[in-house]
Short mmCIF file of C-alpha atoms and ligand atoms in Angstrom, two decimals:
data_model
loop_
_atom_site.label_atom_id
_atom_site.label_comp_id
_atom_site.label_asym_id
_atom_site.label_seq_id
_atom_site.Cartn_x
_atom_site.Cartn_y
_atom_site.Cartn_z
CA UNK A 55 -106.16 -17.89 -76.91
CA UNK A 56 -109.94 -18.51 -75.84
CA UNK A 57 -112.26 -21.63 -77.52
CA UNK A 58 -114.88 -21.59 -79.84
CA UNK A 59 -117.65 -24.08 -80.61
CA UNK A 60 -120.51 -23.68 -82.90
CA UNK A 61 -123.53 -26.52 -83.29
CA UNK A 62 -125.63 -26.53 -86.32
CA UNK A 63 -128.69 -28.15 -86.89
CA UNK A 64 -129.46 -30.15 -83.63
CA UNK A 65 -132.13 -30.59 -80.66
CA UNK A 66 -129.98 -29.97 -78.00
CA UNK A 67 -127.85 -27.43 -79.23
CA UNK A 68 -126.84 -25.36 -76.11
CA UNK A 69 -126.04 -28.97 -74.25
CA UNK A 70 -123.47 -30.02 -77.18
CA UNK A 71 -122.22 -26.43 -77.19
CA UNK A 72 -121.77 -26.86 -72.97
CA UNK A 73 -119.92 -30.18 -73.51
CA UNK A 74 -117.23 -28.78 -76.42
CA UNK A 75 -117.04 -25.75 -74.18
CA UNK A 76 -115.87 -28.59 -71.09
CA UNK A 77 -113.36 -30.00 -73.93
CA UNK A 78 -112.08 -26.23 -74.58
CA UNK A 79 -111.72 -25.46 -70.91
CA UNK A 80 -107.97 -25.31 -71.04
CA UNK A 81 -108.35 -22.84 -73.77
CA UNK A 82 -109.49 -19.84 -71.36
CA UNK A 83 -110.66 -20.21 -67.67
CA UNK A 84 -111.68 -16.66 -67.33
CA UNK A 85 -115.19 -17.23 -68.89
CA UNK A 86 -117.74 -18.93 -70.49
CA UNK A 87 -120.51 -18.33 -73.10
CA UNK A 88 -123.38 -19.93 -75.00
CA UNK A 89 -125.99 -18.23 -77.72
CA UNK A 90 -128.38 -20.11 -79.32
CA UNK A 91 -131.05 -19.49 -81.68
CA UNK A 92 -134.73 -20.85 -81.70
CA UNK A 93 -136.34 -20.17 -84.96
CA UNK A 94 -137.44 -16.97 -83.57
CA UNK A 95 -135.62 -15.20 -80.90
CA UNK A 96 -132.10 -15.48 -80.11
CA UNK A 97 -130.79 -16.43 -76.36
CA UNK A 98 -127.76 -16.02 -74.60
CA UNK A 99 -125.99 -16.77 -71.09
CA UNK A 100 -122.49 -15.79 -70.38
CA UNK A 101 -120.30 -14.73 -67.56
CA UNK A 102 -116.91 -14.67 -66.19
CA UNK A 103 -115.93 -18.20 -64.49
CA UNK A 104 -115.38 -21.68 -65.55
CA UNK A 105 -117.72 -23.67 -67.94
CA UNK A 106 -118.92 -25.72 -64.65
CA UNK A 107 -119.42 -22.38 -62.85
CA UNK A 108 -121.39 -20.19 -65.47
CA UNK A 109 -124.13 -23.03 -66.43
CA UNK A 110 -126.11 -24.69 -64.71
CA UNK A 111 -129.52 -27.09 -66.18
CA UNK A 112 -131.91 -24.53 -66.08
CA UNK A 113 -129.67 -22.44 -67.41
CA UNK A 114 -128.87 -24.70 -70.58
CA UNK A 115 -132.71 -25.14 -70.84
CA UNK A 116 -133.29 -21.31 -71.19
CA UNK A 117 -130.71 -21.70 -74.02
CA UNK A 118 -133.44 -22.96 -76.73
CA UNK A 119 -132.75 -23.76 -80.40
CA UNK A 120 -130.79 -26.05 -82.75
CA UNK A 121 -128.03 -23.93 -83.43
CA UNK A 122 -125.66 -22.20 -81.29
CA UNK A 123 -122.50 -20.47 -80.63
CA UNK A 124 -120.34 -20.67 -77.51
CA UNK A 125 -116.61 -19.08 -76.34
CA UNK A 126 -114.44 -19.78 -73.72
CA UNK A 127 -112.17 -16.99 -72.72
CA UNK A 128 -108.05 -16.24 -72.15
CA UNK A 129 -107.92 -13.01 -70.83
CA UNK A 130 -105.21 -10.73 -69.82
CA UNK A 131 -104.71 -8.55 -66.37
CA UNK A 132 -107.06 -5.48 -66.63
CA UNK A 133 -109.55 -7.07 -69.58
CA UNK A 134 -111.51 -9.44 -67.71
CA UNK A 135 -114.34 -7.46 -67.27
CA UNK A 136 -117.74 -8.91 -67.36
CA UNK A 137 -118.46 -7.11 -70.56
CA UNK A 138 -115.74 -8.36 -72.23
CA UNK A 139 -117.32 -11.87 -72.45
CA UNK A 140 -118.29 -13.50 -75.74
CA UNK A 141 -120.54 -14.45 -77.57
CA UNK A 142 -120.94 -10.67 -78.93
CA UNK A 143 -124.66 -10.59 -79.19
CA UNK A 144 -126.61 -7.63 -81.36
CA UNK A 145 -129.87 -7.51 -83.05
CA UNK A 146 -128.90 -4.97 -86.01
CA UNK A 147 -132.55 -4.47 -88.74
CA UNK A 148 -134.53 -7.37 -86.41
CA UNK A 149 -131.63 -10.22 -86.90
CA UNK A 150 -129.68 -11.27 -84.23
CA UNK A 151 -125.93 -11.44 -85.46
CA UNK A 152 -123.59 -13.52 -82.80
CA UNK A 153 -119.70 -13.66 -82.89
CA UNK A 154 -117.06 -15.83 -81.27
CA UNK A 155 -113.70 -15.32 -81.89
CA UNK A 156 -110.45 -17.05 -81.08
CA UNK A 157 -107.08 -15.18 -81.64
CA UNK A 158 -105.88 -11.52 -82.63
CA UNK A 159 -106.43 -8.95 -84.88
CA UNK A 160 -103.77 -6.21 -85.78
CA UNK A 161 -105.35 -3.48 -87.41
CA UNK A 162 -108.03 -3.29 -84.49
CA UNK A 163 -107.22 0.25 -83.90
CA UNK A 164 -107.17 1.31 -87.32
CA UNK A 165 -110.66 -0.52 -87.86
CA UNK A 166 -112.00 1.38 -84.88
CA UNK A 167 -111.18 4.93 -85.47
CA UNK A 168 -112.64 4.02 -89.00
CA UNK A 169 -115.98 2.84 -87.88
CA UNK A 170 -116.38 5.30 -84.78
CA UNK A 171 -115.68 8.94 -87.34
CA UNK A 172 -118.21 6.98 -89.53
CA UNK A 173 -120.65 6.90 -86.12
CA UNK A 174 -120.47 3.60 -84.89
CA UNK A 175 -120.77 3.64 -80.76
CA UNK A 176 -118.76 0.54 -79.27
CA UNK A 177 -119.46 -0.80 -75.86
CA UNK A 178 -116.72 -2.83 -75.13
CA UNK A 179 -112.92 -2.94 -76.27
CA UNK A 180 -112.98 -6.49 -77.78
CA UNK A 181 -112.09 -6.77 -81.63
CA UNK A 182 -115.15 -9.10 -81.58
CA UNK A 183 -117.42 -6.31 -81.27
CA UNK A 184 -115.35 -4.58 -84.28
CA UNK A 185 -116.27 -7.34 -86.57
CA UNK A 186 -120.23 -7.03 -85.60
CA UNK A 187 -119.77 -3.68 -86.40
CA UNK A 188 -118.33 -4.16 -89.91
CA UNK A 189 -120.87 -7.30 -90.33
CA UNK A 190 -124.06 -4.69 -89.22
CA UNK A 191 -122.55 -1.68 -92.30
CA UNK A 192 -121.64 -4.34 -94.73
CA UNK A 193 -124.40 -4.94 -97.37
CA UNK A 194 -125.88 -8.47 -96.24
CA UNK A 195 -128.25 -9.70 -98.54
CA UNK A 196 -126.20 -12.49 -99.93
CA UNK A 197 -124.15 -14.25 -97.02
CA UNK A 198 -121.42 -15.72 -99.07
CA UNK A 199 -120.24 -11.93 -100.49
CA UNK A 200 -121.36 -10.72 -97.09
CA UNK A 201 -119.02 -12.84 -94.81
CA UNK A 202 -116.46 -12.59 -97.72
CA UNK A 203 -116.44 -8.43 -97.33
CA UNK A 204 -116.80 -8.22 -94.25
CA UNK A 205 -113.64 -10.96 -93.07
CA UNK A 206 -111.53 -9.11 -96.28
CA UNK A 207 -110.97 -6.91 -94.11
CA UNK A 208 -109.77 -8.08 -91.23
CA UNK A 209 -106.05 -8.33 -90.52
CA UNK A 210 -103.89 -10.75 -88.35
CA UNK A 211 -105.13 -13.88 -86.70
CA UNK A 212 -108.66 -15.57 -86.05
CA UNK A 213 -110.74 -18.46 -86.17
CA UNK A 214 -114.48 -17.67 -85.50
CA UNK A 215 -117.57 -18.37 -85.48
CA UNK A 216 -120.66 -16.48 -86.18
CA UNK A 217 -124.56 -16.99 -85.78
CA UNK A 218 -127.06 -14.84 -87.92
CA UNK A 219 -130.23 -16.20 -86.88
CA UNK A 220 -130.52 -20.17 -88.00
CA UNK A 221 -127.54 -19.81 -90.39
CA UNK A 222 -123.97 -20.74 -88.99
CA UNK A 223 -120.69 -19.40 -90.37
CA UNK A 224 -117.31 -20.82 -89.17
CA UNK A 225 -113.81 -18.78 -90.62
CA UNK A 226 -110.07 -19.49 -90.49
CA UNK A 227 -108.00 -16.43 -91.63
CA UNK A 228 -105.36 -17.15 -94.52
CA UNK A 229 -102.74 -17.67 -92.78
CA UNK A 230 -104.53 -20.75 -90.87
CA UNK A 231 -102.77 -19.03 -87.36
CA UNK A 232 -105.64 -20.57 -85.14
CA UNK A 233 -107.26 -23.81 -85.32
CA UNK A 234 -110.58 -24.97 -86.19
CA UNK A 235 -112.21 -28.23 -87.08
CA UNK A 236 -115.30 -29.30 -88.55
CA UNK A 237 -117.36 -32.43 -87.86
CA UNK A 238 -120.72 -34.50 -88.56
CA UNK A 239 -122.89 -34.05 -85.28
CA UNK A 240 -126.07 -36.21 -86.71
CA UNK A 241 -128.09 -34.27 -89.61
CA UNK A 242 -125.91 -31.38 -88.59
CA UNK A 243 -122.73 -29.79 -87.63
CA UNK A 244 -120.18 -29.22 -85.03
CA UNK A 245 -116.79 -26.31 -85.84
CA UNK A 246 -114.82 -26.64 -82.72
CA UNK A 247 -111.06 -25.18 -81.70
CA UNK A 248 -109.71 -28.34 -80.87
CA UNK A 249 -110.91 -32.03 -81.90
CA UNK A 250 -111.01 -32.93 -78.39
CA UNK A 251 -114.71 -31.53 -78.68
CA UNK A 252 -115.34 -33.35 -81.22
CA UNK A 253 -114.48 -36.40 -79.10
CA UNK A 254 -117.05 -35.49 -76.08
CA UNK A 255 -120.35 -34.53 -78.30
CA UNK A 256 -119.56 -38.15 -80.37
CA UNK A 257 -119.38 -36.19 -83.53
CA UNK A 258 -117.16 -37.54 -86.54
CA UNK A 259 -114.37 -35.80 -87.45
CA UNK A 260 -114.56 -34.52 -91.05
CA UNK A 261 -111.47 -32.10 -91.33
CA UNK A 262 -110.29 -28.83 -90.61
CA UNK A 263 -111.60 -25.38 -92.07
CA UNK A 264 -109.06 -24.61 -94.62
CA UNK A 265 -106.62 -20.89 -93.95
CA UNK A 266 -109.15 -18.83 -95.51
CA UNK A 267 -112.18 -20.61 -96.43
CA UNK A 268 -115.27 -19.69 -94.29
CA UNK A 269 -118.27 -22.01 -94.11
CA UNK A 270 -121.68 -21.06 -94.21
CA UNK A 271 -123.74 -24.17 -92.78
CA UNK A 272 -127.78 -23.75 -92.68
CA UNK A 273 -129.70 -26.92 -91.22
CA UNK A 274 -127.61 -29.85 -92.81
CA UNK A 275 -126.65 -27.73 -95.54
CA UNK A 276 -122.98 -26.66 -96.16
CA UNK A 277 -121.12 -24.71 -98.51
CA UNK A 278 -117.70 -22.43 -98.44
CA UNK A 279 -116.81 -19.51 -99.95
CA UNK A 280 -113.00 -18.10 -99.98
CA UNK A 281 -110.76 -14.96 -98.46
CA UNK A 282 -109.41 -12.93 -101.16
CA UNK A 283 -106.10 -14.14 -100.18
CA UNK A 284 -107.04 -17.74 -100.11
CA UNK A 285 -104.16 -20.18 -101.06
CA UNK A 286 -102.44 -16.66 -101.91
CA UNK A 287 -100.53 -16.39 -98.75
CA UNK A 288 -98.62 -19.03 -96.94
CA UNK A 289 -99.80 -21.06 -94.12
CA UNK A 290 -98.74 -19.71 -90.76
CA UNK A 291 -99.69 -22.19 -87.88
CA UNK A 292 -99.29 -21.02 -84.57
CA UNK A 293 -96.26 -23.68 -83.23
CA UNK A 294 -97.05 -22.74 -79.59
CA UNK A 295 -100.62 -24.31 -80.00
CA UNK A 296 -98.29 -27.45 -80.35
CA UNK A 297 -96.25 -27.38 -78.01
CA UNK A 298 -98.03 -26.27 -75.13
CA UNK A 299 -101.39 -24.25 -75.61
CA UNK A 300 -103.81 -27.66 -77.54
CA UNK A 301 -104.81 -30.49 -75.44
CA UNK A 302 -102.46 -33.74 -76.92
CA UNK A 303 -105.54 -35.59 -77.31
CA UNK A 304 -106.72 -33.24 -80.20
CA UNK A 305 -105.64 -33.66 -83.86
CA UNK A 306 -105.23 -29.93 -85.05
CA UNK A 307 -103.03 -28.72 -87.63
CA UNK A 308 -103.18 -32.48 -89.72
CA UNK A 309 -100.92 -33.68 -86.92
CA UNK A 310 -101.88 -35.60 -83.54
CA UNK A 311 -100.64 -32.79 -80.68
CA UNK A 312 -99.43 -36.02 -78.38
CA UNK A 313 -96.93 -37.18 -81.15
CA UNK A 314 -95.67 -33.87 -82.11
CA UNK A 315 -95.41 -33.46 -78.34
CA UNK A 316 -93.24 -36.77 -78.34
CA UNK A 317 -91.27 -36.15 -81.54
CA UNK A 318 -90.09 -32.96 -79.86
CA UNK A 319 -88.53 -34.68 -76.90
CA UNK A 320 -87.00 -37.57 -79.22
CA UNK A 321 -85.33 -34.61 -81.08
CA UNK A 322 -84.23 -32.97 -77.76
CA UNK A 323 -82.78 -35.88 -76.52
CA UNK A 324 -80.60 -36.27 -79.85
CA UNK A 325 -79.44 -32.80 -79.62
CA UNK A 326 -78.92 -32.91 -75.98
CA UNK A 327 -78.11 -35.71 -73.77
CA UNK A 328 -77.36 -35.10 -69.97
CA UNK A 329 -73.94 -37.33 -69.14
CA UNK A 330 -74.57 -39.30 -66.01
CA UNK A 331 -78.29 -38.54 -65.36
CA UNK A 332 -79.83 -41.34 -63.61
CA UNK A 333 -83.44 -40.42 -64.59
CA UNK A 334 -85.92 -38.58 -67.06
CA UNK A 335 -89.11 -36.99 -65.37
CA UNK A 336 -91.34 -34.16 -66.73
CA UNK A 337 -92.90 -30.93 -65.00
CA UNK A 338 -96.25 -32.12 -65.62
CA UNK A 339 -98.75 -31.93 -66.97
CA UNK A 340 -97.25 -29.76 -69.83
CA UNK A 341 -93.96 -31.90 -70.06
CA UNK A 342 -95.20 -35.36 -69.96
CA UNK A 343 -95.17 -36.38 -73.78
CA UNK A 344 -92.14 -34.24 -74.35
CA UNK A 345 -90.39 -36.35 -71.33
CA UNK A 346 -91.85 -39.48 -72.40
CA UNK A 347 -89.93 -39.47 -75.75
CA UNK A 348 -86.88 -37.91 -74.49
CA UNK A 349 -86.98 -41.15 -72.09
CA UNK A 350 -87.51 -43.43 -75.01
CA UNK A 351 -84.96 -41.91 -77.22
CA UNK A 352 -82.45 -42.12 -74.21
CA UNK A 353 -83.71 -45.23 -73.05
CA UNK A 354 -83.20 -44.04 -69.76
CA UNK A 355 -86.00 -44.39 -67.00
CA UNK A 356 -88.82 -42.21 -67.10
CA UNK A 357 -90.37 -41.49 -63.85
CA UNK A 358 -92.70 -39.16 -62.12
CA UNK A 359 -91.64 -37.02 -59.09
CA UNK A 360 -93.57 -34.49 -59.55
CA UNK A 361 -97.17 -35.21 -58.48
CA UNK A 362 -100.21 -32.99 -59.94
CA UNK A 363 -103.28 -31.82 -57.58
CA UNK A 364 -105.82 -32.11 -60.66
CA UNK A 365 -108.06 -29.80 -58.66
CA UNK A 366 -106.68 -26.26 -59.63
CA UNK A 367 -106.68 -25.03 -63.26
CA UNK A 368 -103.63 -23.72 -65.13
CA UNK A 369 -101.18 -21.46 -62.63
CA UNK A 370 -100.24 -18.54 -65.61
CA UNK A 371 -103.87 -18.48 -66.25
CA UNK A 372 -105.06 -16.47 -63.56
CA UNK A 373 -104.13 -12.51 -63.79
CA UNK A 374 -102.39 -11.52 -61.10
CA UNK A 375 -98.77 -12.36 -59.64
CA UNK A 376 -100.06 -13.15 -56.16
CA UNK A 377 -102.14 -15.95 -57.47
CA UNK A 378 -99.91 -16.91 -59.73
CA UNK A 379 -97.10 -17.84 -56.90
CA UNK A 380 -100.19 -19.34 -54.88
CA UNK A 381 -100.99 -21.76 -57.87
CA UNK A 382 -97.26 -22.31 -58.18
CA UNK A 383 -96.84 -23.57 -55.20
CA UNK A 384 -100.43 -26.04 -54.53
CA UNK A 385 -100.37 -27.33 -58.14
CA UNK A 386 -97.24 -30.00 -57.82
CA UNK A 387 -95.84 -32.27 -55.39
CA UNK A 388 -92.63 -33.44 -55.25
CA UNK A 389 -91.83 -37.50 -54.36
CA UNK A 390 -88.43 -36.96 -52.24
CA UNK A 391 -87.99 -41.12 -52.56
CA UNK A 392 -88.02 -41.10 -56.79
CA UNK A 393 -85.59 -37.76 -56.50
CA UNK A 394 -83.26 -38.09 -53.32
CA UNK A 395 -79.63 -38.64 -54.84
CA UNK A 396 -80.47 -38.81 -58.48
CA UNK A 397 -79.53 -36.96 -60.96
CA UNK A 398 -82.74 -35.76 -62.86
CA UNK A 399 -83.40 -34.79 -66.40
CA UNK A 400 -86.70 -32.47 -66.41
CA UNK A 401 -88.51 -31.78 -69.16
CA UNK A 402 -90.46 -28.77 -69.72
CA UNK A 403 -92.19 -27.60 -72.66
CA UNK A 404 -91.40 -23.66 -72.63
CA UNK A 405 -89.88 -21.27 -70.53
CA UNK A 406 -91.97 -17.80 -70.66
CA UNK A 407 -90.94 -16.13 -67.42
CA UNK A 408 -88.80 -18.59 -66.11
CA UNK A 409 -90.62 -17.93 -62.59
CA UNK A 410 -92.97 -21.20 -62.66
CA UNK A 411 -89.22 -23.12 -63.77
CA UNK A 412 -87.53 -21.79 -61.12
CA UNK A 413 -89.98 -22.63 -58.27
CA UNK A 414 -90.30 -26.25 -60.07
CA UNK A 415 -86.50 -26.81 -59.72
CA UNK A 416 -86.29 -25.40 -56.14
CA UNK A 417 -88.99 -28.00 -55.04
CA UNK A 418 -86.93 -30.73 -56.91
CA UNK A 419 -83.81 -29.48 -55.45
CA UNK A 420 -85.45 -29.09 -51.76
CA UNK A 421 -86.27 -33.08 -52.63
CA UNK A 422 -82.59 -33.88 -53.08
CA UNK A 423 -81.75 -34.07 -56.42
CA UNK A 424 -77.89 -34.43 -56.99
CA UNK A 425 -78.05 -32.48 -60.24
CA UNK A 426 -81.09 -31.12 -62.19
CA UNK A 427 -80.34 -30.72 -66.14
CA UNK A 428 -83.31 -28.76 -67.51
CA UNK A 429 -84.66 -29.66 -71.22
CA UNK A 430 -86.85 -27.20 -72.90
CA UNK A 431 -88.87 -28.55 -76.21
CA UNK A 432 -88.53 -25.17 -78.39
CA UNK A 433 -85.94 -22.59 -78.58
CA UNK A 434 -86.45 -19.77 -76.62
CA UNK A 435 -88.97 -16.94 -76.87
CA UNK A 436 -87.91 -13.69 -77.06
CA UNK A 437 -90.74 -12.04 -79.01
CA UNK A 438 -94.09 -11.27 -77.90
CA UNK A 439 -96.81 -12.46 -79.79
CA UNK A 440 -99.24 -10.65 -81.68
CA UNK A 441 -101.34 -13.32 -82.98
CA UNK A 442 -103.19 -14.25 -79.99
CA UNK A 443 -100.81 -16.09 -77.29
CA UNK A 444 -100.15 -14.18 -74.06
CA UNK A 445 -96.79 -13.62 -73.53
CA UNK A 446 -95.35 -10.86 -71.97
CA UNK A 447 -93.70 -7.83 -72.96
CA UNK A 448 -89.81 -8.44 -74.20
CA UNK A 449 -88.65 -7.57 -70.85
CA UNK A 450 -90.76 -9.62 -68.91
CA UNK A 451 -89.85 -12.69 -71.07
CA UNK A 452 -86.50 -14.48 -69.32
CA UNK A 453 -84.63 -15.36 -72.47
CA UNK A 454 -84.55 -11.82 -73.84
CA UNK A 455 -81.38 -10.47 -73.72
CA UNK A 456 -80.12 -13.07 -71.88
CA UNK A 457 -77.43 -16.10 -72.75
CA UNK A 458 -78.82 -20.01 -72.02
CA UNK A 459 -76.29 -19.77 -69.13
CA UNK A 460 -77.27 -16.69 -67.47
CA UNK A 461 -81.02 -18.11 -68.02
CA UNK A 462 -80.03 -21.20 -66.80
CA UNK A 463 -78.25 -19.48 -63.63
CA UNK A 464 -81.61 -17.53 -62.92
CA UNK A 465 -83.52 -20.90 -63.16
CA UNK A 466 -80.78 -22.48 -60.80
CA UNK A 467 -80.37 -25.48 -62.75
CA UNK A 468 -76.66 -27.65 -63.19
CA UNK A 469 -77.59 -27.44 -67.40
CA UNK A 470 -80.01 -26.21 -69.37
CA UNK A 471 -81.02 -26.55 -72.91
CA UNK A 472 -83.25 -25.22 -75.63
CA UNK A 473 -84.63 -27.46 -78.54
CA UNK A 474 -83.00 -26.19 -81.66
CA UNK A 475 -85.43 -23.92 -84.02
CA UNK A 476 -84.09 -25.99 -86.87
CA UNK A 477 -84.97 -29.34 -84.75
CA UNK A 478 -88.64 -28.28 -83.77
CA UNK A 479 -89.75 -27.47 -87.12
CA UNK A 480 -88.10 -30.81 -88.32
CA UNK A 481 -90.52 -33.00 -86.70
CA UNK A 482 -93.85 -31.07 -87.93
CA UNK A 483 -95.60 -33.47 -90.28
CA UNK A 484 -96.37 -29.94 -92.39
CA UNK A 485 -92.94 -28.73 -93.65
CA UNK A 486 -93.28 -24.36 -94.11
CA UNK A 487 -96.65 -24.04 -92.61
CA UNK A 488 -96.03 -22.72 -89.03
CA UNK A 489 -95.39 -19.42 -87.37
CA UNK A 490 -91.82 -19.11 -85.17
CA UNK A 491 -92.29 -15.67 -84.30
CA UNK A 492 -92.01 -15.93 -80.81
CA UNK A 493 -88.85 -17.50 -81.14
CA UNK A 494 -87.45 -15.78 -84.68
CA UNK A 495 -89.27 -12.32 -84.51
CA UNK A 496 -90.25 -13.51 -88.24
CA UNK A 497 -93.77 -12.28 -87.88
CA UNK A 498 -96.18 -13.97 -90.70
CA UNK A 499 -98.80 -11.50 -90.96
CA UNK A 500 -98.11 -7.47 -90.60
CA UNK A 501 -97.88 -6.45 -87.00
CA UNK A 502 -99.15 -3.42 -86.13
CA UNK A 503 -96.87 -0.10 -86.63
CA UNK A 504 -96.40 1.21 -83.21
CA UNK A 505 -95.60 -2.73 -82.36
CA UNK A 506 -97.63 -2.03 -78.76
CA UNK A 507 -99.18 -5.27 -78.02
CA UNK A 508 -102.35 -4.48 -77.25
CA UNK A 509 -103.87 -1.76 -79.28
CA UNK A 510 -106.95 -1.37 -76.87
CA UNK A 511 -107.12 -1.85 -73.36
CA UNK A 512 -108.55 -5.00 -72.46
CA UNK A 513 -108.37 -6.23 -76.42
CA UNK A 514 -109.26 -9.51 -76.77
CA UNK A 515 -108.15 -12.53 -77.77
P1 AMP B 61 -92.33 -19.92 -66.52
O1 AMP B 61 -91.26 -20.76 -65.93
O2 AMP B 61 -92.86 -18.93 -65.52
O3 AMP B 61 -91.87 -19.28 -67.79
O4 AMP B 61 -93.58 -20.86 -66.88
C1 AMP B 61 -93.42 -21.84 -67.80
C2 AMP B 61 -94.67 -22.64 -67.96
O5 AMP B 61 -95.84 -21.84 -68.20
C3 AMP B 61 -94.49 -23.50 -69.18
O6 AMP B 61 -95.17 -24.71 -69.00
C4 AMP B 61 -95.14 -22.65 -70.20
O7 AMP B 61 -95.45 -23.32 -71.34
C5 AMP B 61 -96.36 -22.15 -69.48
N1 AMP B 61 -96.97 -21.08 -70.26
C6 AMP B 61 -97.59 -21.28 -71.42
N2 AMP B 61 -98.08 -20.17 -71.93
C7 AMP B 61 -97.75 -19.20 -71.10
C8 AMP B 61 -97.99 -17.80 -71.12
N3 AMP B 61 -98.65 -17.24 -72.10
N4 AMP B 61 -97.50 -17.09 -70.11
C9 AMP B 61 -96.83 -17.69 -69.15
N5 AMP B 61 -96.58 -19.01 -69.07
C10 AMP B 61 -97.05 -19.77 -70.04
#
């Protein structure tokens, strides 16, 4: 997961880079980081916490200079040491040479063993810091071959961003797995994760990196230069970033994430209706669009009964299963006078563990729903991803192995029912271009051999 921002070629670079990080939030709540660069030295403040909680003014005054990199970070149970924050920082022959990275790489471990019998002496266990170390042994006087090199050989899934002193590079592998977006911040330049950043610094959207091209912006100066396996290798779009992971108010992906959001529910209500349901209502906030068309399409009533405390972050987002039932349990309200008697359609965007569903539909049932029928906006996943989203090992994830009804008695729910594979990829604007993987096992790019999730302990993403 994680967001990345990078700001080229403006006054008050570390501000901009605070306010996409704010727009990013829901990309990782685990930390936050900003480096800048000011013409001579280079400056950095990062730390585990929210965006809010890791800067403060002073703070974004130390960070001088007009350009500047900044990460917000996913992390996983046993990685979220303080360490393992980004921006990696090194000065390597009296440059400073910044990284931010966004997704997964597969051949981490085989990268690693590499550089360390060669000598290399790594301080962390983030694949960030293998890419600095590849960037500091690759010959570097020309950027564009440098950058090519270097991000040739990389495997799996990234978008990034990297600072070498004033010069900004932004790179989407070439399989396009992650997202990343470029726009027109004044004389300079803004790459963000989502456009929803775009939106809060009041840049203008210019388009998204292509799968493979990387960008090499100094001042208001931009050029790319191209993968290897640019345009060689089909696009593979993570799906998930769809349906749940990208805020709906971002366009990633040439698509707006609140239509797709509603085109999957319109398509979920064709393939399956609820007879006699007396209302549609979503387990917010990552069922609302979904819900909203599945109400149109229906034209049954759409209603809230579940009511959000906005004052607590994402439950699965913090690491371990005792908070996770906490957050369960403050995050959502239900309205017993919407509920009492009916007989409810929810709609829910994904069903990992099934835990979260399961304590949704108890509080629903506790309300006194008559009947709850349970709508899901993808098929179910049954494959861990190795690209960069956190899901759980096979047997942790509550579809695997299982049949919709023996899921759908563990969620205790009257019905339950997946969104065909066949119907979700229908209603992306981009016909071929995504990765199913989670749902199919059809993995895009080469998973590593072993298939163990996480090469490195602590590996980030
Ligand atoms: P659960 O019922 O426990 O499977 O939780 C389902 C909710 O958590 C859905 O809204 C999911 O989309 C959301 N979720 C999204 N990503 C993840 C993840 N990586 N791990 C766990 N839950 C996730």
């Amino acid at each position: 997961m994680c967001g990345i921002i990078g700001i080229s070629h403006h006054p008050e670079a570390s501000k901009l880079a605070y306010l996409g990080l704010y727009a990013l939030q829901h990309r990782g709540e685990e930390a936050a980081g900003i480096a800048t660069y000011d013409g001579k030295d280079m400056h950095i403040i990062k730390d585990r916490g929210l965006v809010f909680d890791v800067f403060n003014e002073a703070a974004l005054e130390s960070l001088k200079g007009s350009v500047a990199i900044a990460h917000t970070r996913y992390s996983t149970t046993g990685s979220s040491n303080k360490k393992n924050c980004q921006p990696f920082l090194v000065t390597h022959r009296s440059r400073g040479v910044a990284v931010a990275h966004n997704g997964n790489l597969t051949n981490t471990e085989e990268l690693y063993r590499k550089l360390e019998d060669e000598g290399s002496i790594f301080q962390t266990s983030m694949d960030s810091e293998v890419i600095i170390h590849l960037l500091a042994k690759t010959p570097n006087t020309d950027y564009k071959h440098w950058f090519v090199n270097v991000l040739a050989q990389l495997k799996g899934s990234y978008s990034a961003v990297f600072m070498v002193q004033d010069t900004l590079v932004g790179a989407r592998d070439p399989y396009g797995n992650r997202p990343l977006v470029l726009g027109k911040l004044g004389d300079g330049y803004i790459l963000a994760s989502e456009s929803c950043a775009l939106d809060l610094t009041k840049a203008e959207y210019v388009r998204e990196i292509e799968p493979g091209e990387i960008v090499i912006i100094k001042g208001s100066k931009i050029e790319s230069v191209y993968h290897p396996d640019y345009g060689k290798v089909r696009k593979a779009q993570c799906i998930f970033e769809n349906i749940y992971f990208a805020r709906p108010d971002s366009n990633i992906f040439d698509d707006n994430v609140y239509l797709v959001r509603k085109r999957l529910g319109q398509q979920l209500a064709k393939e399956s209706p609820a007879a006699g349901a007396d209302l549609v209502m979503p387990i917010p906030d990552s069922g609302v669009y979904a819900a909203l068309g599945y109400a149109q399409e229906t034209g049954l009533p759409y209603e809230i009964g579940l009511v959000r405390n906005h004052y607590i972050g994402r439950t699965f987002i913090q690491p371990t299963q005792f908070l996770r039932d906490f957050r369960v349990r403050v995050k959502l309200n239900p309205i017993a006078e919407v509920i009492k008697g009916k007989s409810v359609i929810l709609v829910e965007d994904s069903i990992v563990r099934g835990t979260t569903s399961r304590s949704r539909v108890r509080e629903v049932r506790k309300a006194g729903a008559k009947a709850i029928h349970l709508r899901i906006t993808c098929p179910p996943i049954i494959h861990p991803c190795f690209y960069g989203i956190d899901f759980p090992s096979e047997a942790e994830l509550v579809a695997y192995g299982k049949t919709v009804q023996e899921v759908a008695d563990f969620i205790e729910v009257d019905s339950l029912s997946f969104l065909s594979l066949e119907g979700m990829l229908a209603v992306m604007k981009e016909q071929g271009a995504f990765c199913d993987a989670c749902f199919t096992g059809r993995y895009p790019i080469a998973v590593p051999n072993n298939k163990s999730k996480y090469l490195l302990e602590g590996v980030s993403r």
